[in-house]
C-alpha cells in the first residue's frame, strides 16, 4: 500500500488541478467584458477618433461591456473596424483580465483631389474620403477624378517620401494631354513634369536645378521649367 501512495497522491493532485482549472475557466467565460480600450499605432492627427472607434465596437445592438466574453465574436468586431473608411488595419483582442482592446492603424493621405469632388489619395494608392475631424496638409491635385487619380500615385508617393519635395511642391495638375505639371510654394514658375515615368531621374534633376538657381539667385527669373528631356532641365525665362 505504501508503495502505491505516491501514485495515489499524484492522481489526486491531477484531479484537483483539473477541477480548479475547469472552475476558473467557467468563471472566466461567464464574466462580462470590463472595459474597452483603443490604441492608435502612431502618434498623429486623428482622422478617426477614439470615440468613433468605440461606437463601432457594438455587437447585436448591445454595448460591448454588457457582453459575456465567450459570446463576443472578435472576428466580427475586427471586420467592422477594418471596413471603416478611415481605418487601414485593426486588431481586436481580449486581455486575461477581461478588457477588450483595439489596436488601430489609420489610413494615411498623401494628396488631396480638389474640384468637382474632393477626396484624398492614400499611401496605398486608394481613394480615401475627407475626414470631418482633421484636414491633412498634403499636395493638392487638380484635374483628377476617382477614375484617373491612380495615374498620379507614383508621383505623389515619391513626393511624400522626399523631405525636399514635400517642402516645396504644393500641387500637381493634370493637363488636357494627360501629362502633369507641378506647382511650387512661394515661386510663380510651373514645372512641366510630363508623364509619370523616369520619376527618380526627373526629380533629381529638378533638385539639382533648384539648388543651383537658388545659389545664383535666379529662381525668380524663370517662367517655366521642363523636366521631360532626360538628363537636362530646360528653362524658360520671364
Short mmCIF file of C-alpha atoms in Angstrom, two decimals:
data_model
loop_
_atom_site.label_atom_id
_atom_site.label_comp_id
_atom_site.label_asym_id
_atom_site.label_seq_id
_atom_site.Cartn_x
_atom_site.Cartn_y
_atom_site.Cartn_z
CA UNK A 1 0.00 0.00 0.00
CA UNK A 2 2.83 2.34 0.91
CA UNK A 3 4.35 1.73 -2.48
CA UNK A 4 1.14 2.92 -4.13
CA UNK A 5 0.76 6.10 -2.05
CA UNK A 6 2.91 8.30 -4.34
CA UNK A 7 0.73 7.32 -7.33
CA UNK A 8 -2.47 7.93 -5.39
CA UNK A 9 -1.24 11.38 -4.37
CA UNK A 10 -0.26 12.16 -7.96
CA UNK A 11 -3.70 11.19 -9.25
CA UNK A 12 -5.34 13.26 -6.53
CA UNK A 13 -3.21 16.32 -7.37
CA UNK A 14 -4.01 15.98 -11.08
CA UNK A 15 -7.75 15.68 -10.42
CA UNK A 16 -7.65 18.69 -8.11
CA UNK A 17 -5.73 20.73 -10.68
CA UNK A 18 -8.20 19.77 -13.41
CA UNK A 19 -11.13 20.73 -11.17
CA UNK A 20 -9.65 24.11 -10.27
CA UNK A 21 -8.75 24.84 -13.88
CA UNK A 22 -12.25 23.99 -15.06
CA UNK A 23 -13.80 26.07 -12.29
CA UNK A 24 -11.63 29.06 -13.12
CA UNK A 25 -12.31 28.66 -16.83
CA UNK A 26 -16.07 28.63 -16.31
CA UNK A 27 -15.89 31.71 -14.10
CA UNK A 28 -13.68 33.44 -16.66
CA UNK A 29 -16.07 32.66 -19.52
CA UNK A 30 -19.06 33.79 -17.56
CA UNK A 31 -17.73 37.25 -16.83
CA UNK A 32 -18.65 40.33 -18.78
CA UNK A 33 -16.06 42.45 -20.51
CA UNK A 34 -14.83 45.07 -18.03
CA UNK A 35 -13.81 47.89 -20.36
CA UNK A 36 -12.86 48.85 -23.90
CA UNK A 37 -9.58 50.49 -24.88
CA UNK A 38 -8.39 51.88 -28.21
CA UNK A 39 -4.73 52.26 -29.13
CA UNK A 40 -3.58 54.06 -32.29
CA UNK A 41 -0.35 52.67 -33.69
CA UNK A 42 1.21 56.04 -34.43
CA UNK A 43 1.11 59.41 -32.70
CA UNK A 44 -0.57 61.59 -35.29
CA UNK A 45 -3.63 63.64 -36.11
CA UNK A 46 -6.77 61.57 -35.84
CA UNK A 47 -8.82 61.10 -38.99
CA UNK A 48 -10.96 58.75 -36.91
CA UNK A 49 -11.34 59.43 -33.18
CA UNK A 50 -11.27 57.05 -30.25
CA UNK A 51 -14.93 57.85 -29.64
CA UNK A 52 -15.80 56.82 -33.20
CA UNK A 53 -13.95 53.52 -32.78
CA UNK A 54 -15.75 52.87 -29.52
CA UNK A 55 -19.09 53.36 -31.25
CA UNK A 56 -18.11 50.75 -33.81
CA UNK A 57 -17.40 48.23 -31.06
CA UNK A 58 -21.05 47.21 -30.93
CA UNK A 59 -22.45 43.73 -31.41
CA UNK A 60 -26.16 42.89 -31.80
CA UNK A 61 -27.02 46.45 -30.67
CA UNK A 62 -25.52 45.83 -27.24
CA UNK A 63 -22.71 47.71 -25.58
CA UNK A 64 -19.62 45.54 -25.68
CA UNK A 65 -19.19 45.82 -21.91
CA UNK A 66 -22.54 44.07 -21.42
CA UNK A 67 -21.50 41.04 -23.46
CA UNK A 68 -20.22 37.84 -21.87
CA UNK A 69 -16.69 37.07 -23.08
CA UNK A 70 -17.45 33.71 -24.65
CA UNK A 71 -20.25 35.20 -26.79
CA UNK A 72 -18.13 38.01 -28.25
CA UNK A 73 -17.23 37.45 -31.89
CA UNK A 74 -13.80 39.08 -32.15
CA UNK A 75 -13.55 38.43 -35.89
CA UNK A 76 -16.83 40.25 -36.49
CA UNK A 77 -15.80 43.24 -34.37
CA UNK A 78 -12.43 43.38 -36.15
CA UNK A 79 -14.14 43.20 -39.54
CA UNK A 80 -16.40 46.13 -38.63
CA UNK A 81 -13.39 48.27 -37.78
CA UNK A 82 -11.47 47.27 -40.92
CA UNK A 83 -14.45 48.30 -43.07
CA UNK A 84 -14.32 51.86 -41.75
CA UNK A 85 -13.27 54.43 -44.37
CA UNK A 86 -10.54 55.91 -42.17
CA UNK A 87 -9.00 52.69 -40.83
CA UNK A 88 -6.22 50.86 -42.65
CA UNK A 89 -5.94 47.95 -40.25
CA UNK A 90 -7.37 46.95 -36.87
CA UNK A 91 -6.55 44.14 -34.47
CA UNK A 92 -9.04 43.31 -31.72
CA UNK A 93 -8.24 41.07 -28.74
CA UNK A 94 -9.25 40.26 -25.16
CA UNK A 95 -6.82 40.54 -22.26
CA UNK A 96 -6.71 37.97 -19.46
CA UNK A 97 -8.32 40.40 -17.04
CA UNK A 98 -11.38 40.88 -19.23
CA UNK A 99 -10.58 44.04 -21.17
CA UNK A 100 -11.32 44.46 -24.87
CA UNK A 101 -8.50 46.15 -26.79
CA UNK A 102 -8.46 47.52 -30.32
CA UNK A 103 -5.13 48.36 -31.97
CA UNK A 104 -5.89 50.69 -34.87
CA UNK A 105 -3.77 51.91 -37.77
CA UNK A 106 -5.28 54.84 -39.65
CA UNK A 107 -5.13 55.38 -43.39
CA UNK A 108 -2.50 57.93 -44.43
CA UNK A 109 -3.44 60.54 -47.09
CA UNK A 110 -0.61 61.69 -49.37
CA UNK A 111 -2.56 64.04 -51.67
CA UNK A 112 -5.96 65.69 -51.92
CA UNK A 113 -8.11 65.99 -55.04
CA UNK A 114 -9.98 69.29 -55.33
CA UNK A 115 -12.52 70.33 -57.92
CA UNK A 116 -15.81 68.70 -58.85
CA UNK A 117 -15.37 66.26 -55.98
CA UNK A 118 -12.90 66.28 -53.12
CA UNK A 119 -11.17 63.28 -51.59
CA UNK A 120 -7.76 62.02 -50.55
CA UNK A 121 -5.39 59.62 -52.24
CA UNK A 122 -3.90 57.43 -49.53
CA UNK A 123 -0.41 55.94 -49.27
CA UNK A 124 -1.62 52.69 -50.85
CA UNK A 125 -2.96 54.48 -53.92
CA UNK A 126 -6.62 54.16 -52.91
CA UNK A 127 -9.35 56.77 -52.76
CA UNK A 128 -9.99 57.98 -49.21
CA UNK A 129 -12.86 60.29 -48.16
CA UNK A 130 -12.22 63.54 -46.34
CA UNK A 131 -12.34 63.40 -42.57
CA UNK A 132 -14.65 65.64 -40.52
CA UNK A 133 -12.06 65.62 -37.74
CA UNK A 134 -8.89 66.80 -39.45
CA UNK A 135 -7.69 68.22 -42.75
CA UNK A 136 -4.34 66.84 -43.91
CA UNK A 137 -1.64 69.17 -45.21
CA UNK A 138 -0.78 67.36 -48.43
CA UNK A 139 -0.22 68.41 -52.06
CA UNK A 140 -3.39 69.33 -53.94
CA UNK A 141 -4.40 67.51 -57.12
CA UNK A 142 -6.22 69.39 -59.91
CA UNK A 143 -7.94 67.84 -62.91
CA UNK A 144 -8.44 64.42 -61.35
CA UNK A 145 -11.38 62.17 -60.58
CA UNK A 146 -11.74 58.78 -58.94
CA UNK A 147 -11.34 57.14 -62.36
CA UNK A 148 -7.91 58.64 -63.17
CA UNK A 149 -6.34 59.63 -59.84
CA UNK A 150 -4.24 56.46 -59.71
CA UNK A 151 -2.23 57.82 -62.66
CA UNK A 152 -0.55 60.35 -60.38
CA UNK A 153 0.03 57.95 -57.48
CA UNK A 154 3.70 57.17 -58.36
CA UNK A 155 4.49 60.90 -58.37
CA UNK A 156 2.67 61.73 -55.14
CA UNK A 157 4.20 58.72 -53.40
CA UNK A 158 7.68 59.86 -54.41
CA UNK A 159 6.98 63.39 -53.17
CA UNK A 160 5.69 62.04 -49.87
CA UNK A 161 8.90 60.09 -49.26
CA UNK A 162 11.22 63.00 -50.04
CA UNK A 163 11.63 65.81 -47.50
CA UNK A 164 12.82 68.38 -50.04
CA UNK A 165 9.94 67.75 -52.45
CA UNK A 166 7.37 67.65 -49.65
CA UNK A 167 8.57 71.06 -48.51
CA UNK A 168 8.46 72.70 -51.93
CA UNK A 169 5.73 71.07 -54.05
CA UNK A 170 2.20 72.23 -53.24
CA UNK A 171 0.17 70.81 -56.13
CA UNK A 172 0.10 68.50 -59.14
CA UNK A 173 -2.07 69.45 -62.10
CA UNK A 174 -3.30 67.05 -64.80
CA UNK A 175 -3.21 68.80 -68.16
CA UNK A 176 -5.56 68.19 -71.08
CA UNK A 177 -2.97 65.95 -72.75
CA UNK A 178 -2.90 63.68 -69.68
CA UNK A 179 0.54 64.83 -68.55
CA UNK A 180 1.48 66.50 -65.30
CA UNK A 181 2.61 69.89 -64.10
CA UNK A 182 3.89 70.76 -60.63
CA UNK A 183 3.26 73.92 -58.63
CA UNK A 184 5.76 75.22 -56.07
CA UNK A 185 5.48 77.06 -52.78
CA UNK A 186 6.31 80.80 -52.94
CA UNK A 187 7.53 80.62 -56.55
CA UNK A 188 5.49 81.66 -59.58
CA UNK A 189 7.02 79.34 -62.21
CA UNK A 190 5.48 76.00 -63.09
CA UNK A 191 7.35 72.72 -63.52
CA UNK A 192 6.37 70.61 -66.52
CA UNK A 193 6.84 67.02 -65.40
CA UNK A 194 5.38 65.20 -68.40
CA UNK A 195 4.33 61.58 -67.98
CA UNK A 196 4.71 59.59 -64.76
CA UNK A 197 7.92 57.90 -65.89
CA UNK A 198 11.64 58.31 -65.06
CA UNK A 199 10.40 59.83 -61.81
CA UNK A 200 13.64 59.45 -59.89
CA UNK A 201 15.70 60.99 -62.70
CA UNK A 202 13.35 63.94 -63.19
CA UNK A 203 13.16 64.82 -59.53
CA UNK A 204 16.90 64.52 -59.03
CA UNK A 205 17.39 66.86 -61.99
CA UNK A 206 14.88 69.28 -60.51
CA UNK A 207 16.58 69.30 -57.11
CA UNK A 208 19.96 69.93 -58.70
CA UNK A 209 18.49 72.78 -60.78
CA UNK A 210 16.72 74.30 -57.78
CA UNK A 211 19.80 74.35 -55.57
CA UNK A 212 21.94 75.85 -58.35
CA UNK A 213 19.36 78.53 -59.22
CA UNK A 214 18.89 79.35 -55.54
CA UNK A 215 22.65 79.77 -55.10
CA UNK A 216 22.83 82.00 -58.18
CA UNK A 217 19.72 83.95 -57.03
CA UNK A 218 17.90 83.22 -60.29
CA UNK A 219 14.81 81.34 -59.11
CA UNK A 220 12.56 84.35 -59.71
CA UNK A 221 13.79 84.82 -63.28
CA UNK A 222 12.05 81.74 -64.70
CA UNK A 223 8.55 81.32 -66.06
CA UNK A 224 8.61 77.59 -66.74
CA UNK A 225 10.88 74.62 -66.04
CA UNK A 226 10.65 71.49 -68.17
CA UNK A 227 11.84 68.13 -66.81
CA UNK A 228 10.86 65.79 -69.64
CA UNK A 229 14.12 65.88 -71.60
CA UNK A 230 16.24 63.18 -70.00
CA UNK A 231 19.31 64.48 -68.20
CA UNK A 232 18.71 68.14 -68.86
CA UNK A 233 16.40 70.76 -67.39
CA UNK A 234 15.01 73.21 -69.95
CA UNK A 235 14.08 76.60 -68.51
CA UNK A 236 12.04 79.42 -70.00
CA UNK A 237 12.77 82.88 -68.64
CA UNK A 238 10.20 85.56 -67.98
#
